[in-house]
Amino acid sequence: VAESGRVVAAIAPHLKDKRRVEVIPEQRRRRRPEAKVAETRYEVLQRYGAFTLLRVRASPALRHQVRVHLASAGHPIAGDALYGGPALPGLDRQFLHAEVLALMQPRTNKPLRFVSHLPPDLDRALAQGAEADLINGTVLRADGQVRQVEIATTALPDHGRTVMQASRPTMTPST
């Protein structure tokens, strides 16, 4: 995973699996008018051996946007079986957490901001990753761009390609 990057791609409901969404290539956009273009930005916070912790920002924050954008870039979120993410030892769910959510209150049109700290299971997974990282000692940092909707933490596999995520820490496998 590059230190920072972005994925800009149209997404739409998957035609065969209603649980999923899919990236719609430009050449197929006319046949899929329901597809919406979305942008996912990411920055590497730290590498943990086979995984990389990312902060991700999604715009406009569509259903499964971060998950499908990262998977389409070859870096599915750790534990995300629906989009091909590898298992993360000691974790029985995807490593994805909405750390900050910002939106406009529909009736008053006032901004709302919600913050949620990393849950204990993800915190433990990070601690285990940090212990493993003491062996290989690789740490990367990158600047991110502020977005209205920030999504929190997620772990992704790193296959040497540029990936992008929304304002959310996330774990992904590294190579």
XYZ file of N, CA and C in Angstrom:
525
model
N 0.854 -1.176 0.000
C 0.000 0.000 0.000
C 0.894 1.231 0.000
N 0.603 2.179 -0.884
C 1.347 3.441 -0.914
C 1.056 4.209 0.373
N 1.910 5.184 0.711
C 1.721 5.952 1.946
C 0.366 6.638 1.997
N -0.124 7.086 0.853
C -1.455 7.667 0.769
C -1.943 7.504 -0.662
N -3.235 7.637 -0.852
C -3.766 7.505 -2.194
C -5.267 7.677 -2.197
N -5.837 7.385 -3.351
C -7.281 7.506 -3.482
C -7.790 6.553 -4.538
N -9.057 6.190 -4.384
C -9.753 5.380 -5.371
C -10.993 6.185 -5.758
N -11.167 6.420 -7.048
C -12.361 7.093 -7.551
C -12.991 6.130 -8.543
N -14.190 5.659 -8.203
C -14.857 4.697 -9.073
C -16.353 4.714 -8.791
N -17.117 4.434 -9.833
C -18.571 4.323 -9.681
C -18.892 2.980 -9.056
N -19.892 2.967 -8.179
C -20.344 1.722 -7.583
C -21.867 1.631 -7.703
N -22.355 0.383 -7.760
C -23.793 0.121 -7.882
C -24.073 -1.219 -7.218
N -25.336 -1.492 -6.917
C -25.671 -2.804 -6.360
C -25.201 -3.919 -7.289
N -24.680 -4.985 -6.686
C -24.226 -6.151 -7.444
C -25.452 -6.797 -8.098
N -25.338 -7.186 -9.362
C -26.493 -7.727 -10.086
C -26.913 -9.121 -9.616
N -25.965 -9.901 -9.094
C -26.284 -11.273 -8.701
C -26.327 -11.491 -7.191
N -25.639 -10.663 -6.423
C -25.571 -10.836 -4.972
C -26.050 -9.555 -4.302
N -27.259 -9.552 -3.819
C -27.879 -8.350 -3.246
C -27.176 -7.851 -1.985
N -26.333 -8.685 -1.375
C -25.599 -8.254 -0.185
C -24.435 -7.332 -0.547
N -24.027 -7.326 -1.788
C -22.819 -6.630 -2.213
C -23.102 -5.457 -3.131
N -22.075 -4.616 -3.307
C -22.046 -3.620 -4.367
C -20.836 -3.945 -5.231
N -20.755 -3.341 -6.396
C -19.617 -3.607 -7.278
C -19.153 -2.323 -7.946
N -17.882 -2.313 -8.313
C -17.319 -1.192 -9.061
C -17.766 -1.340 -10.506
N -18.250 -0.240 -11.078
C -18.721 -0.241 -12.460
C -17.702 0.509 -13.323
N -17.012 -0.196 -14.224
C -16.038 0.475 -15.100
C -16.709 1.524 -15.980
N -15.942 2.524 -16.358
C -16.453 3.637 -17.166
C -17.203 3.151 -18.406
N -16.666 2.147 -19.085
C -17.290 1.669 -20.324
C -18.650 1.010 -20.085
N -18.999 0.639 -18.844
C -20.295 0.029 -18.553
C -21.261 0.993 -17.865
N -20.861 2.223 -17.649
C -21.683 3.177 -16.905
C -23.014 3.486 -17.597
N -23.056 3.525 -18.911
C -24.316 3.829 -19.604
C -25.365 2.755 -19.362
N -24.906 1.513 -19.221
C -25.850 0.416 -18.980
C -26.237 0.308 -17.503
N -25.573 1.058 -16.637
C -25.860 1.019 -15.199
C -26.071 2.450 -14.683
N -27.204 3.090 -15.056
C -27.435 4.481 -14.673
C -27.534 4.686 -13.158
N -27.803 3.616 -12.392
C -27.886 3.742 -10.939
C -26.518 3.850 -10.266
N -25.460 3.619 -11.035
C -24.104 3.699 -10.473
C -23.781 5.142 -10.070
N -23.137 5.271 -8.927
C -22.748 6.590 -8.422
C -21.238 6.629 -8.254
N -20.633 7.726 -8.713
C -19.191 7.893 -8.562
C -18.894 8.279 -7.126
N -17.904 7.629 -6.555
C -17.508 7.900 -5.178
C -15.986 7.945 -5.104
N -15.497 8.656 -4.099
C -14.048 8.777 -3.894
C -13.716 8.307 -2.488
N -12.677 7.501 -2.403
C -12.172 7.024 -1.117
C -10.701 7.408 -1.038
N -10.338 8.136 0.016
C -8.940 8.534 0.246
C -8.402 7.776 1.445
N -7.113 7.488 1.414
C -6.533 6.778 2.549
C -5.137 7.303 2.844
N -4.700 7.034 4.049
C -3.314 7.282 4.437
C -2.876 6.123 5.322
N -1.647 5.709 5.160
C -1.093 4.644 5.987
C -0.742 5.239 7.344
N -1.235 4.602 8.399
C -0.877 5.016 9.750
C 0.293 4.193 10.266
N 0.260 2.887 9.993
C 1.348 2.017 10.444
C 1.237 0.666 9.759
N 2.372 0.018 9.615
C 2.399 -1.341 9.069
C 2.645 -2.305 10.214
N 1.948 -3.433 10.173
C 2.073 -4.491 11.165
C 2.357 -5.788 10.429
N 3.592 -6.058 10.093
C 3.920 -7.295 9.407
C 3.121 -7.455 8.127
N 2.151 -8.382 8.145
C 1.368 -8.683 6.948
C 0.174 -7.756 6.756
N -0.053 -6.802 7.663
C -1.204 -5.911 7.563
C -0.774 -4.454 7.660
N -1.625 -3.574 7.148
C -1.356 -2.138 7.173
C -2.568 -1.430 7.769
N -2.321 -0.548 8.742
C -3.387 0.232 9.349
C -3.567 1.504 8.535
N -4.801 1.772 8.101
C -5.100 2.936 7.274
C -6.104 3.848 7.954
N -6.014 5.134 7.664
C -7.087 6.083 7.970
C -7.748 6.371 6.633
N -9.073 6.315 6.604
C -9.807 6.403 5.348
C -10.876 7.484 5.421
N -11.089 8.161 4.302
C -12.158 9.163 4.174
C -12.962 8.837 2.926
N -14.281 8.797 3.098
C -15.150 8.423 1.975
C -16.048 9.589 1.590
N -16.182 9.793 0.283
C -17.078 10.824 -0.223
C -17.770 10.265 -1.460
N -19.045 10.162 -1.504
C -20.040 10.674 -0.570
C -20.447 9.696 0.524
N -19.678 8.678 0.801
C -19.965 7.678 1.844
C -21.181 6.825 1.492
N -21.065 6.088 0.395
C -22.124 5.184 -0.058
C -22.004 3.829 0.634
N -23.070 3.052 0.578
C -23.088 1.714 1.185
C -21.923 0.868 0.656
N -21.138 0.318 1.548
C -19.999 -0.563 1.262
C -18.902 0.111 0.433
N -18.923 1.419 0.325
C -17.959 2.131 -0.522
C -16.517 1.798 -0.186
N -16.151 1.947 1.073
C -14.765 1.697 1.470
C -14.397 0.245 1.199
N -15.288 -0.649 1.538
C -15.021 -2.076 1.372
C -14.787 -2.441 -0.088
N -15.674 -1.995 -0.995
C -15.548 -2.379 -2.402
C -14.410 -1.624 -3.088
N -14.184 -0.359 -2.725
C -13.079 0.379 -3.339
C -11.740 -0.258 -2.971
N -11.543 -0.571 -1.709
C -10.282 -1.183 -1.303
C -10.109 -2.562 -1.923
N -11.183 -3.353 -1.940
C -11.103 -4.678 -2.557
C -10.787 -4.567 -4.049
N -11.398 -3.588 -4.734
C -11.160 -3.440 -6.175
C -9.728 -3.016 -6.476
N -9.089 -2.381 -5.498
C -7.693 -1.969 -5.666
C -6.729 -3.081 -5.240
N -7.271 -4.242 -4.877
C -6.426 -5.372 -4.494
C -6.083 -5.412 -3.021
N -6.787 -4.635 -2.186
C -6.503 -4.571 -0.755
C -7.782 -4.695 0.056
N -8.419 -5.867 0.046
C -9.657 -6.014 0.820
C -9.385 -5.857 2.319
N -10.374 -5.416 3.044
C -10.250 -5.210 4.483
C -10.090 -6.553 5.183
N -9.175 -6.612 6.125
C -8.937 -7.839 6.878
C -10.233 -8.289 7.535
N -10.551 -9.567 7.374
C -11.744 -10.141 7.969
C -13.020 -9.902 7.183
N -12.952 -9.231 6.039
C -14.145 -8.934 5.242
C -14.371 -10.057 4.230
N -15.013 -11.123 4.672
C -15.225 -12.295 3.826
C -16.069 -11.972 2.592
N -17.001 -11.032 2.699
C -17.872 -10.691 1.580
C -17.091 -10.154 0.388
N -16.000 -9.417 0.653
C -15.201 -8.821 -0.421
C -13.797 -9.422 -0.512
N -13.606 -10.604 0.051
C -12.355 -11.330 -0.137
C -11.234 -10.974 0.814
N -11.534 -10.363 1.937
C -10.492 -10.006 2.906
C -9.987 -11.211 3.665
N -8.687 -11.266 3.910
C -8.104 -12.382 4.650
C -8.457 -12.285 6.138
N -8.457 -13.417 6.801
C -8.724 -13.447 8.237
C -7.585 -12.769 8.980
N -7.914 -12.127 10.061
C -6.922 -11.512 10.940
C -6.891 -12.361 12.197
N -5.751 -12.955 12.540
C -5.689 -13.840 13.706
C -6.255 -13.175 14.963
N -7.138 -13.903 15.650
C -7.719 -13.408 16.886
C -8.914 -12.494 16.699
N -9.363 -12.282 15.458
C -10.493 -11.388 15.208
C -11.527 -12.139 14.372
N -12.790 -12.148 14.812
C -13.812 -12.893 14.094
C -14.768 -11.987 13.320
N -14.291 -10.818 12.921
C -15.084 -9.893 12.114
C -14.131 -9.044 11.287
N -14.685 -8.187 10.454
C -13.821 -7.312 9.666
C -13.225 -6.213 10.549
N -12.010 -5.818 10.221
C -11.335 -4.756 10.965
C -11.711 -3.430 10.321
N -12.911 -2.962 10.655
C -13.428 -1.720 10.110
C -14.224 -1.041 11.206
N -13.898 0.214 11.467
C -14.545 0.925 12.575
C -14.763 2.384 12.192
N -15.966 2.888 12.404
C -16.265 4.300 12.154
C -15.844 5.098 13.380
N -14.700 5.697 13.296
C -14.152 6.480 14.406
C -14.857 7.828 14.520
N -15.107 8.465 13.381
C -15.775 9.763 13.349
C -16.829 9.740 12.255
N -18.006 10.216 12.589
C -19.070 10.357 11.612
C -19.593 11.779 11.719
N -19.563 12.511 10.617
C -20.034 13.896 10.583
C -21.122 14.012 9.534
N -22.227 14.659 9.910
C -23.343 14.818 8.984
C -24.168 16.035 9.382
N -25.092 16.405 8.514
C -25.982 17.529 8.792
C -27.299 16.995 9.342
N -27.788 17.601 10.425
C -29.074 17.224 10.990
C -30.137 17.654 9.984
N -30.982 16.725 9.504
C -31.903 17.049 8.412
C -32.944 18.131 8.724
N -33.402 18.230 9.946
C -34.431 19.233 10.262
C -33.856 20.604 10.568
N -32.740 20.641 11.312
C -32.167 21.932 11.714
C -31.055 22.384 10.790
N -30.527 21.461 9.959
C -29.413 21.733 9.057
C -28.145 22.138 9.815
N -28.030 21.667 11.067
C -26.832 21.927 11.864
C -25.907 20.725 11.770
N -24.594 20.982 11.786
C -23.646 19.859 11.702
C -23.652 19.025 12.988
N -23.576 17.719 12.793
C -23.461 16.781 13.907
C -22.167 16.004 13.723
N -21.513 15.696 14.827
C -20.258 14.939 14.780
C -20.270 13.919 15.905
N -20.036 12.658 15.546
C -20.028 11.570 16.511
C -18.653 10.924 16.490
N -18.112 10.650 17.674
C -16.797 10.026 17.799
C -16.955 8.729 18.578
N -16.321 7.681 18.092
C -16.364 6.378 18.753
C -14.946 5.822 18.794
N -14.466 5.543 20.001
C -13.118 4.994 20.145
C -13.078 3.547 19.661
N -11.888 3.082 19.391
C -11.691 1.730 18.898
C -12.241 0.723 19.909
N -13.093 -0.208 19.473
C -13.636 -1.212 20.396
C -12.541 -2.154 20.894
N -12.766 -2.789 22.041
C -11.731 -3.643 22.648
C -11.185 -4.736 21.729
N -12.051 -5.382 20.917
C -11.545 -6.461 20.065
C -10.575 -5.940 19.005
N -10.853 -4.763 18.442
C -9.935 -4.193 17.451
C -8.677 -3.658 18.124
N -8.838 -3.115 19.314
C -7.686 -2.634 20.078
C -6.728 -3.784 20.390
N -7.288 -4.940 20.773
C -6.450 -6.126 21.048
C -5.742 -6.581 19.780
N -6.462 -6.572 18.644
C -5.851 -6.988 17.374
C -4.687 -6.067 17.024
N -4.840 -4.759 17.268
C -3.742 -3.813 17.026
C -2.570 -4.083 17.954
N -2.859 -4.364 19.212
C -1.787 -4.644 20.173
C -0.997 -5.877 19.748
N -1.704 -6.906 19.278
C -1.024 -8.103 18.792
C -0.188 -7.777 17.560
N -0.729 -6.930 16.675
C 0.015 -6.514 15.490
C 1.236 -5.703 15.858
N 1.125 -4.846 16.880
C 2.262 -4.035 17.317
C 3.362 -4.912 17.877
N 2.994 -5.947 18.629
C 3.999 -6.873 19.159
C 4.738 -7.543 18.013
N 3.998 -7.999 16.993
C 4.622 -8.639 15.835
C 5.485 -7.642 15.085
N 5.069 -6.363 15.035
C 5.794 -5.340 14.298
C 7.136 -5.006 14.930
N 7.295 -5.266 16.219
C 8.587 -5.006 16.858
C 9.685 -5.813 16.177
N 9.301 -6.916 15.562
C 10.276 -7.761 14.883
C 10.717 -7.134 13.561
N 9.766 -6.646 12.749
C 10.166 -6.118 11.448
C 10.293 -4.594 11.430
N 9.767 -3.887 12.446
C 10.010 -2.465 12.653
C 9.681 -1.508 11.522
N 8.695 -1.771 10.685
C 8.356 -0.880 9.587
C 7.210 0.040 9.980
N 7.417 1.351 9.900
C 6.362 2.318 10.193
C 6.340 3.356 9.084
N 5.180 3.618 8.508
C 5.028 4.641 7.479
C 3.982 5.643 7.935
N 4.162 6.910 7.607
C 3.170 7.929 7.939
C 2.855 8.716 6.665
N 1.635 9.245 6.608
C 1.241 10.034 5.438
C 0.221 11.081 5.849
N 0.128 12.173 5.097
C -0.876 13.198 5.352
C -2.174 12.813 4.655
N -3.304 13.134 5.292
C -4.613 12.838 4.718
C -5.352 14.136 4.425
N -6.428 14.055 3.703
C -7.224 15.222 3.370
C -8.537 15.139 4.149
N -8.941 16.227 4.779
C -10.143 16.235 5.609
C -11.386 16.089 4.743
N -12.302 15.290 5.201
C -13.556 15.031 4.500
C -14.694 15.197 5.494
N -15.875 15.462 5.003
C -17.027 15.644 5.890
C -17.384 14.346 6.602
N -17.425 13.253 5.878
C -17.721 11.969 6.503
C -16.421 11.218 6.672
N -16.094 10.914 7.901
C -14.862 10.201 8.189
C -15.219 8.830 8.716
N -14.598 7.830 8.190
C -14.836 6.471 8.644
C -13.583 6.044 9.385
N -13.669 5.173 10.319
C -12.580 4.981 11.258
C -11.492 4.004 10.875
N -11.432 2.841 11.468
C -10.262 1.983 11.374
C -10.508 0.713 10.581
N -9.576 0.322 9.752
C -9.752 -0.908 8.996
C -8.414 -1.530 8.622
N -8.351 -2.835 8.501
C -7.121 -3.536 8.173
C -7.216 -4.119 6.775
N -6.227 -3.878 5.950
C -6.263 -4.331 4.567
C -5.003 -5.081 4.168
N -5.142 -6.052 3.258
C -3.953 -6.722 2.733
C -3.226 -5.789 1.776
N -1.938 -5.814 1.798
C -1.145 -4.963 0.931
C -0.512 -5.833 -0.145
N -0.917 -5.604 -1.397
C -0.358 -6.376 -2.503
C 0.470 -5.474 -3.403
N 1.033 -4.418 -2.830
C 1.929 -3.553 -3.569
C 1.257 -2.568 -4.493
N -0.044 -2.335 -4.360
C -0.739 -1.377 -5.206
C -1.259 -0.228 -4.356
N -1.538 0.890 -5.001
C -2.090 2.039 -4.289
C -3.530 1.748 -3.925
N -3.872 1.977 -2.658
C -5.221 1.745 -2.172
C -5.715 3.023 -1.558
N -6.993 3.084 -1.336
C -7.549 4.272 -0.741
C -8.637 3.906 0.229
N -8.761 4.674 1.303
C -9.810 4.478 2.278
C -10.311 5.785 2.806
N -11.462 5.725 3.470
C -12.055 6.919 4.049
C -11.499 7.179 5.423
N -11.895 8.283 6.049
C -11.315 8.698 7.314
C -11.614 7.717 8.417
N -10.950 6.640 8.392
C -11.215 5.552 9.306
C -9.945 4.738 9.406
N -9.477 4.461 10.593
C -8.309 3.576 10.660
C -8.744 2.194 10.242
N -7.931 1.524 9.518
C -8.297 0.204 9.028
C -7.068 -0.665 8.859
N -7.207 -1.945 9.035
C -6.070 -2.856 8.877
C -6.209 -3.570 7.555
N -5.113 -3.670 6.822
C -5.120 -4.423 5.591
C -3.844 -5.230 5.527
N -3.880 -6.403 4.908
C -2.682 -7.217 4.814
C -1.598 -6.551 3.973
N -0.363 -6.701 4.361
C 0.783 -6.154 3.630
C 1.583 -7.293 3.035
N 2.440 -6.943 2.061
C 3.337 -7.967 1.497
C 4.759 -7.538 1.718
